[in-house]
XYZ file of C-alpha atoms in Angstrom:
576
model
C 25.476 205.113 75.583
C 21.916 206.092 76.457
C 21.844 208.586 73.606
C 22.894 205.906 71.165
C 20.158 203.548 72.367
C 17.508 206.269 72.158
C 18.631 207.208 68.658
C 18.412 203.576 67.548
C 14.898 203.204 68.924
C 13.749 206.388 67.209
C 15.151 205.224 63.918
C 13.449 201.873 64.347
C 10.039 203.438 65.075
C 10.326 205.851 62.179
C 11.338 203.126 59.805
C 8.430 200.964 61.004
C 5.976 203.830 60.540
C 7.359 204.507 57.064
C 7.073 200.821 56.234
C 3.456 200.689 57.435
C 2.679 203.906 55.568
C 4.121 202.426 52.446
C 2.025 199.285 52.885
C -1.202 200.953 54.199
C -3.526 202.335 51.571
C -6.863 204.019 52.212
C -9.892 202.240 50.788
C -13.642 202.797 50.906
C -15.497 201.313 53.873
C -17.253 198.083 52.875
C -18.581 197.088 56.310
C -22.326 197.772 56.353
C -22.390 198.552 60.076
C -19.853 201.370 59.722
C -21.153 203.125 56.618
C -22.322 206.724 57.123
C -20.462 206.855 60.412
C -18.866 210.246 59.651
C -15.993 209.130 57.461
C -15.847 206.872 54.410
C -12.179 205.826 54.164
C -10.373 203.192 56.212
C -7.124 201.284 56.080
C -5.958 197.841 57.032
C -4.565 196.441 59.260
C -6.855 197.938 61.903
C -6.211 198.405 65.617
C -7.301 194.801 66.289
C -4.710 193.488 63.753
C -7.280 192.479 61.144
C -5.863 192.647 57.636
C -9.185 192.378 55.785
C -12.445 194.286 56.162
C -14.317 190.977 55.950
C -12.652 189.791 59.181
C -13.541 193.055 60.871
C -17.136 192.738 59.668
C -17.471 189.264 61.219
C -16.230 190.571 64.583
C -18.529 193.587 64.492
C -21.567 191.383 63.909
C -21.055 189.824 67.349
C -21.552 193.295 68.891
C -24.837 193.945 67.073
C -27.112 192.911 70.015
C -25.119 195.130 72.375
C -25.566 198.073 70.017
C -29.315 197.388 69.828
C -29.475 197.195 73.614
C -28.362 200.814 73.694
C -26.066 200.812 76.709
C -24.154 203.769 75.222
C -25.005 206.181 72.413
C -21.279 206.251 71.434
C -20.810 202.487 71.258
C -21.405 202.386 67.506
C -18.734 205.015 66.800
C -16.300 203.451 69.246
C -16.494 199.978 67.686
C -16.137 201.296 64.153
C -13.149 203.464 65.117
C -11.396 200.358 66.451
C -12.238 197.772 63.782
C -12.695 200.154 60.819
C -10.476 203.152 61.753
C -10.415 206.359 59.799
C -7.704 206.646 57.179
C -6.246 209.716 55.461
C -3.258 210.224 53.216
C -1.910 212.963 55.495
C -1.492 210.657 58.503
C 0.509 207.461 58.402
C -1.097 205.751 61.407
C -4.820 204.825 61.629
C -7.015 207.280 63.530
C -8.808 205.406 66.252
C -10.739 206.393 69.429
C -9.395 208.509 72.228
C -9.086 207.107 75.718
C -11.936 209.282 76.987
C -14.335 207.817 74.409
C -13.299 204.297 75.389
C -13.723 204.959 79.104
C -17.165 206.482 78.582
C -18.374 203.428 76.648
C -16.704 201.071 79.119
C -18.426 202.675 82.124
C -21.879 202.157 80.572
C -21.578 198.848 78.746
C -19.259 196.793 80.922
C -21.837 196.421 83.779
C -24.260 195.011 81.204
C -21.683 192.517 79.964
C -20.703 191.566 83.486
C -24.342 190.974 84.416
C -24.576 188.342 81.692
C -21.230 186.743 82.503
C -19.088 188.299 79.735
C -15.694 190.028 79.979
C -14.412 193.137 78.256
C -12.391 192.226 75.106
C -8.636 192.701 75.325
C -8.420 194.573 72.017
C -10.780 197.208 73.517
C -8.564 197.940 76.526
C -8.687 201.689 77.062
C -4.998 201.909 77.951
C -4.119 201.108 74.312
C -5.581 204.367 73.014
C -4.142 207.903 73.187
C -5.109 210.050 76.137
C -6.095 213.067 74.023
C -6.193 214.313 70.454
C -3.102 216.436 69.644
C -0.512 217.009 66.959
C 1.412 213.906 68.058
C -1.463 211.384 68.274
C -4.700 211.974 66.403
C -7.833 210.251 67.746
C -11.624 210.648 67.777
C -13.137 211.975 70.974
C -16.805 211.342 70.115
C -19.863 213.603 70.431
C -20.559 212.699 74.074
C -23.429 210.759 75.669
C -26.950 211.926 74.874
C -28.875 209.825 77.458
C -28.430 208.525 81.033
C -26.985 205.048 81.565
C -29.244 202.208 80.508
C -29.057 200.723 83.996
C -31.219 203.615 85.232
C -33.819 203.305 82.440
C -36.446 200.568 82.950
C -37.598 198.600 79.979
C -41.159 199.879 80.230
C -40.349 203.598 79.991
C -39.576 205.779 77.032
C -35.979 206.661 77.799
C -34.267 208.525 74.986
C -35.959 208.199 71.674
C -38.926 206.065 72.780
C -38.754 203.572 69.939
C -35.154 202.809 70.790
C -36.332 201.124 73.996
C -38.023 198.407 71.944
C -34.770 197.643 70.153
C -33.232 196.742 73.494
C -35.725 193.915 73.998
C -35.478 190.352 72.835
C -36.880 189.846 69.323
C -37.337 193.570 68.551
C -39.658 192.829 65.626
C -42.222 191.412 68.090
C -42.653 194.753 69.896
C -44.177 198.099 69.028
C -43.876 201.414 70.825
C -47.196 202.708 72.206
C -47.079 206.446 72.736
C -50.163 206.616 74.948
C -48.885 204.190 77.602
C -45.220 205.055 77.134
C -44.079 201.461 76.873
C -43.320 198.716 74.390
C -46.281 196.432 73.717
C -45.962 192.890 72.450
C -47.915 191.565 69.498
C -50.662 189.193 70.571
C -49.432 186.195 68.556
C -45.703 186.845 68.949
C -43.654 184.081 70.577
C -41.148 185.990 72.663
C -40.607 183.937 75.839
C -42.940 180.990 75.251
C -43.580 178.692 72.344
C -46.978 177.671 71.002
C -46.802 174.197 72.580
C -46.064 175.634 75.998
C -49.020 177.996 75.696
C -51.433 175.184 74.849
C -50.176 173.023 77.720
C -50.509 175.906 80.189
C -54.059 176.655 79.044
C -55.183 173.035 79.513
C -53.486 172.907 82.907
C -55.167 176.136 83.946
C -58.658 175.137 82.804
C -58.476 171.768 84.590
C -57.402 173.071 87.981
C -59.687 176.107 87.803
C -62.732 173.897 87.168
C -61.801 171.622 90.083
C -61.266 174.579 92.438
C -64.548 176.219 91.439
C -66.558 173.020 91.915
C -65.034 172.244 95.321
C -65.392 175.730 96.749
C -68.954 176.058 95.475
C -69.895 172.743 97.114
C -68.267 173.807 100.388
C -70.093 177.143 100.519
C -73.392 175.424 99.610
C -72.948 172.865 102.374
C -72.243 175.626 104.883
C -75.381 177.539 103.893
C -77.483 174.369 104.064
C -76.245 173.483 107.539
C -76.713 177.020 108.813
C -74.009 176.606 111.468
C -72.421 180.007 112.095
C -69.644 178.887 114.406
C -67.015 181.229 115.809
C -65.158 184.093 114.159
C -62.524 181.735 112.779
C -65.089 179.408 111.207
C -66.931 182.301 109.583
C -63.673 183.694 108.198
C -62.837 180.245 106.875
C -66.065 180.179 104.889
C -65.299 183.625 103.473
C -61.884 182.368 102.349
C -63.667 179.621 100.427
C -66.080 182.165 98.931
C -63.202 184.369 97.726
C -61.394 181.409 96.222
C -64.581 180.405 94.448
C -64.862 183.874 92.875
C -61.186 183.809 91.850
C -61.677 180.411 90.213
C -64.655 181.919 88.355
C -62.247 184.533 86.984
C -60.047 181.799 85.555
C -63.187 180.239 84.117
C -64.124 183.514 82.369
C -60.661 183.621 80.839
C -60.929 180.001 79.624
C -64.416 180.539 78.222
C -63.604 183.795 76.417
C -60.372 182.534 74.866
C -56.895 183.997 74.699
C -57.530 186.629 72.025
C -60.835 187.876 73.458
C -59.614 188.084 77.066
C -55.933 188.985 76.758
C -55.537 191.050 73.567
C -56.636 194.497 72.437
C -56.557 196.483 69.201
C -53.777 198.934 68.551
C -55.036 202.532 68.516
C -52.701 203.463 65.656
C -53.557 200.395 63.576
C -56.991 198.833 64.290
C -56.102 195.698 62.334
C -53.148 194.948 64.589
C -53.725 193.073 67.886
C -51.459 193.695 70.846
C -51.146 191.895 74.166
C -53.352 193.865 76.576
C -51.389 196.513 78.480
C -54.369 198.714 79.411
C -57.139 196.662 80.984
C -59.846 199.290 80.463
C -59.595 198.877 76.687
C -60.904 195.300 76.906
C -63.999 194.595 79.099
C -63.212 190.869 79.363
C -59.716 191.714 80.549
C -61.079 194.095 83.220
C -63.547 191.485 84.526
C -60.888 188.790 84.760
C -58.550 191.180 86.568
C -61.172 192.181 89.149
C -62.099 188.585 89.937
C -58.516 187.401 90.236
C -56.867 190.340 91.962
C -59.633 191.567 94.266
C -60.889 188.218 95.524
C -57.412 186.674 95.594
C -56.109 189.441 97.844
C -59.298 189.334 99.933
C -58.764 185.602 100.499
C -55.275 186.332 101.811
C -56.631 188.956 104.221
C -59.345 186.595 105.480
C -56.708 183.944 106.046
C -54.926 186.418 108.313
C -58.231 186.809 110.183
C -58.429 183.014 110.557
C -54.909 182.911 111.993
C -55.705 185.789 114.358
C -58.930 184.120 115.532
C -57.044 180.909 116.233
C -54.427 182.787 118.240
C -57.156 184.525 120.269
C -58.844 181.181 120.968
C -55.586 179.635 122.133
C -54.659 182.539 124.391
C -58.172 182.746 125.898
C -58.412 181.184 129.350
C -61.225 178.738 130.193
C -62.738 181.319 132.542
C -62.992 183.729 129.624
C -65.310 181.572 127.577
C -67.876 184.357 127.470
C -65.603 186.751 125.586
C -66.922 185.569 122.225
C -69.456 188.392 122.198
C -66.615 190.858 122.671
C -64.861 189.479 119.579
C -68.055 189.746 117.574
C -68.081 193.481 118.241
C -64.964 193.807 116.105
C -66.488 191.961 113.155
C -67.335 195.237 111.416
C -63.695 196.321 111.573
C -62.588 192.972 110.188
C -65.108 193.239 107.381
C -63.863 196.725 106.524
C -60.229 195.627 106.472
C -60.811 192.409 104.537
C -62.989 193.960 101.833
C -61.792 197.572 101.870
C -58.017 197.108 101.468
C -58.271 194.905 98.332
C -60.889 197.290 96.917
C -58.564 200.286 97.395
C -55.659 198.514 95.702
C -57.837 197.332 92.804
C -59.140 200.872 92.310
C -55.554 202.193 92.270
C -54.629 199.699 89.560
C -57.619 200.671 87.431
C -56.940 204.399 87.835
C -53.309 204.027 86.774
C -54.349 201.728 83.893
C -51.812 199.137 85.019
C -53.809 196.030 84.085
C -51.899 193.851 81.623
C -51.925 190.309 80.261
C -49.178 187.712 80.396
C -47.838 185.977 77.337
C -48.144 182.407 78.613
C -51.875 182.201 79.385
C -53.209 185.556 78.189
C -54.707 186.208 81.651
C -55.132 189.822 82.747
C -53.591 190.704 86.082
C -51.260 193.406 87.364
C -47.478 193.329 86.946
C -47.357 190.936 84.008
C -45.417 193.478 81.933
C -44.201 195.948 84.585
C -41.735 194.935 87.272
C -42.523 197.977 89.411
C -46.236 197.166 89.493
C -45.497 193.524 90.296
C -43.420 194.554 93.298
C -45.674 197.300 94.654
C -49.138 195.827 94.015
C -48.609 192.066 94.224
C -45.465 191.048 96.074
C -45.613 193.609 98.892
C -49.332 193.078 99.844
C -49.031 189.291 99.728
C -45.803 189.379 101.716
C -47.449 191.526 104.404
C -50.399 189.120 104.679
C -48.102 186.108 104.868
C -45.933 187.767 107.508
C -48.895 188.718 109.711
C -50.410 185.253 109.431
C -47.129 183.581 110.331
C -46.717 185.894 113.334
C -50.173 184.915 114.608
C -49.463 181.232 114.031
C -46.100 181.309 115.784
C -47.559 183.233 118.745
C -50.421 180.772 119.114
C -48.124 177.770 118.762
C -45.837 179.159 121.426
C -48.808 179.538 123.777
C -49.902 175.960 123.081
C -46.442 174.566 123.815
C -46.126 176.551 127.043
C -49.589 175.651 128.315
C -49.386 173.308 131.368
C -50.881 169.866 131.069
C -54.454 169.659 132.486
C -54.826 167.839 135.816
C -57.340 164.991 135.538
C -60.390 165.141 137.835
C -60.554 162.590 140.703
C -63.901 161.241 139.603
C -65.316 161.088 136.121
C -68.991 160.535 135.605
C -69.838 157.923 133.077
C -71.900 158.804 130.011
C -71.138 162.546 130.473
C -70.443 164.439 127.198
C -66.997 166.056 127.182
C -66.399 169.478 125.518
C -64.811 169.494 122.033
C -63.498 173.063 122.129
C -59.832 172.100 122.076
C -60.297 169.801 119.102
C -62.018 172.470 116.989
C -59.411 175.087 117.911
C -56.532 172.795 116.961
C -58.267 171.928 113.717
C -58.561 175.618 112.842
C -54.877 176.176 113.612
C -53.867 173.201 111.488
C -55.740 174.651 108.521
C -54.106 178.070 108.951
C -50.660 176.460 109.023
C -51.306 174.307 105.949
C -52.701 177.269 104.024
C -49.450 179.187 104.556
C -47.363 176.637 102.621
C -48.901 177.138 99.133
C -49.132 180.879 99.780
C -45.394 181.048 100.442
C -44.708 179.051 97.269
C -46.828 181.445 95.181
C -44.987 184.420 96.648
C -41.656 182.765 95.802
C -42.675 182.384 92.134
C -43.562 186.098 91.961
C -40.208 187.038 93.466
C -38.496 184.769 90.935
C -40.280 186.506 88.066
C -39.504 189.954 89.436
C -35.796 189.171 89.852
C -35.218 187.733 86.362
C -37.779 189.351 84.085
C -35.527 192.157 82.817
C -32.838 189.659 81.862
C -35.364 187.453 80.068
C -36.640 190.376 77.994
C -33.269 192.021 77.355
C -31.692 191.554 73.940
C -29.088 188.759 73.895
C -25.536 189.833 74.429
C -22.831 189.367 71.777
C -21.443 185.868 71.795
C -18.051 186.747 73.157
C -18.112 183.584 75.254
C -20.229 180.472 74.760
C -23.389 181.036 76.763
C -27.139 180.806 76.364
C -29.632 183.588 76.852
C -31.601 183.152 80.114
C -35.165 181.890 79.708
C -37.929 181.470 82.310
C -38.497 178.021 83.761
C -41.783 176.632 82.445
C -42.441 174.445 85.477
C -42.327 177.454 87.841
C -45.334 179.071 86.154
C -47.209 175.775 85.994
C -46.562 175.318 89.704
C -47.928 178.805 90.392
C -51.187 177.899 88.643
C -51.388 174.639 90.597
C -50.662 176.261 93.974
C -53.209 179.023 93.354
C -55.978 176.557 92.608
C -55.033 174.029 95.268
C -55.700 176.681 97.901
C -59.362 176.653 96.920
C -59.517 172.855 96.879
C -57.871 172.635 100.289
C -60.152 175.110 102.031
C -63.199 173.497 100.411
C -62.281 170.022 101.631
C -61.511 171.377 105.097
C -64.900 173.073 105.382
C -67.107 170.595 103.581
C -66.077 167.448 105.436
C -67.836 168.137 108.801
C -70.657 170.087 107.137
C -71.477 167.289 104.725
C -71.542 164.833 107.606
C -73.979 167.020 109.521
C -76.135 167.485 106.422
C -76.255 163.743 105.828
C -77.330 163.137 109.414
C -80.096 165.715 109.032
C -81.357 164.151 105.805
C -81.178 160.548 106.982
C -82.949 161.337 110.287
C -82.088 160.345 113.874
C -80.213 157.136 114.360
C -81.816 154.165 116.095
C -80.312 153.373 119.479
C -77.912 150.526 119.207
C -78.435 147.674 121.721
C -75.768 147.098 124.266
C -73.349 144.401 123.306
C -73.414 141.239 125.453
C -69.974 140.337 126.697
C -68.525 137.210 125.196
C -68.327 134.033 127.272
C -70.731 131.625 129.052
C -73.898 133.136 130.546
C -73.664 134.006 134.253
C -74.941 131.530 136.821
C -78.386 132.581 138.121
C -78.590 133.537 141.749
C -80.878 131.399 143.994
C -82.613 132.911 146.972
C -84.375 130.782 149.651
C -87.483 132.395 151.099
C -89.104 130.729 154.166
C -92.478 131.357 155.803
C -92.710 133.027 159.172
C -92.137 130.577 162.032
C -94.885 130.582 164.696
C -92.372 130.848 167.486
C -91.216 134.391 166.978
C -90.095 136.982 169.411
C -91.942 140.271 169.472
C -90.008 143.494 169.890
C -90.307 145.399 173.137
C -92.634 148.392 172.721
C -90.241 150.799 174.424
C -86.909 149.352 173.469
C -86.828 147.485 170.183
C -83.591 145.819 171.134
C -85.453 143.522 173.519
C -88.042 140.999 172.441
C -91.075 139.504 174.287
C -92.590 136.100 174.056
C -95.864 135.733 172.264
C -97.999 132.605 172.426
C -98.422 130.746 169.190
C -101.473 131.715 167.180
C -101.535 128.806 164.871
C -99.531 125.742 164.307
C -98.683 125.558 160.626
C -95.534 124.813 158.832
C -94.864 125.578 155.191
C -92.232 124.153 152.941
C -89.542 126.486 151.783
C -90.034 127.995 148.362
C -87.216 128.505 145.912
C -87.020 131.548 143.566
C -84.557 131.901 140.720
C -83.377 135.435 139.755
C -80.976 136.447 137.099
C -77.935 138.530 137.883
C -79.298 141.597 136.096
C -82.571 141.884 138.092
C -83.107 143.900 141.268
C -84.870 142.550 144.399
C -86.905 145.078 146.348
């Protein structure tokens, strides 16, 4: 019985193959994507059950972005062998891919599809293809992979072929391969991630807040110099934070004054008439100046903020009996100066040596990490995160000491009109500023982390539309908020410094105040006191010369009697 069933199935398969062979005819390949693939004859229906080459062409067009992305060097051959299989008169069945070719392409391209939310098509299931090429089942094994997986090749490196890396980016016609830097550079006027309207809005937003920050910080530093009040280590560091923010705002002003093309673009070395978005800051002097002002002084402001937080913690932990330890803290001012100015200088020099200064597309401002994710992580995110972490540790330690400090016992007697010390008030004010400064700094760091996490997906070529989805784009409001938070730091520190200094300066200009008369309490005037003073009576007793407690009688000297006199004294006068 089993032999009969097997014989029937064999006859059925043979008859089906003969029927398909009688229907299938080889024809020239008409699909543009699969011409010059290594063979020029195909037959329909294909392995995906398409009966016309036009239907296969429409399906292959959806895979065009994935082919340009370059996840596998064999993807092109694999897709054509499935949708436009090889046909020959000597073989009845179409010659498609082998299972090894399918698995190689699947291992490299499926992670890319999964990262964008797509699934692997059912007609490309590797189990549908023969395991190997033999006399029973003919298939194409492929030439093998010629490059490592695309997941290990960053977008800003050459990879295999150099120019092929630019084809993996969004809008490939907006990029050009630069051999000297080994990366793809964007044309200066190309609209890749941002539109022209968004660029104009961002430039106006930037110029407005930069001008406000520069004016406020300059006024604060001028008021401090006019007052000449040095203060403690924390107050001096606070002024240096304002000075650094003023210089950083000047960098934004240089960018606004020079314009987008003059500050953020550079000529292509291979074609002098072509302008590219700056990817080497040393090629454009305006770009280098803007970078130094923004990066160096911005990072220095963060370091000085850490000094402010550390000075506040030291002031909180210092006991009242240790009030004379301020001179000991001043001895370490040289070390603080070296750390606050030397660390940003070393990092800025490293960026210039590696020629890692680049401009962003939105505002055309030169910074570091605008086009390289590695530079953004190593030179921007990590230093700012370290500064924020140290400052928060100092703040939390000082706050813990404040909460655990016992309440002061009031003195039994308090002298009136005695000036009380204001040390606690100034220390708490300094700590409040350090805590408020940490909030915008954390928000700025979050925007950098957001850009680092999603930049590669924004710049990657869109995936084939296997499922309805949109290509990820950056959120415009996040970058506007970064500009706002960066400039509001300068405004905040300026207002915090200038308020008491301007008051002191106004008092110095206007002169000493006139003493204000004491206010008379409301109500009816007090009743005057009346004292009765009488003349000495002639009959008086004289004190005993030896014991004053006893008195002696003295004869009257004169007999006169005076009327009592009345004197009126107010309640506020003193009688001697």
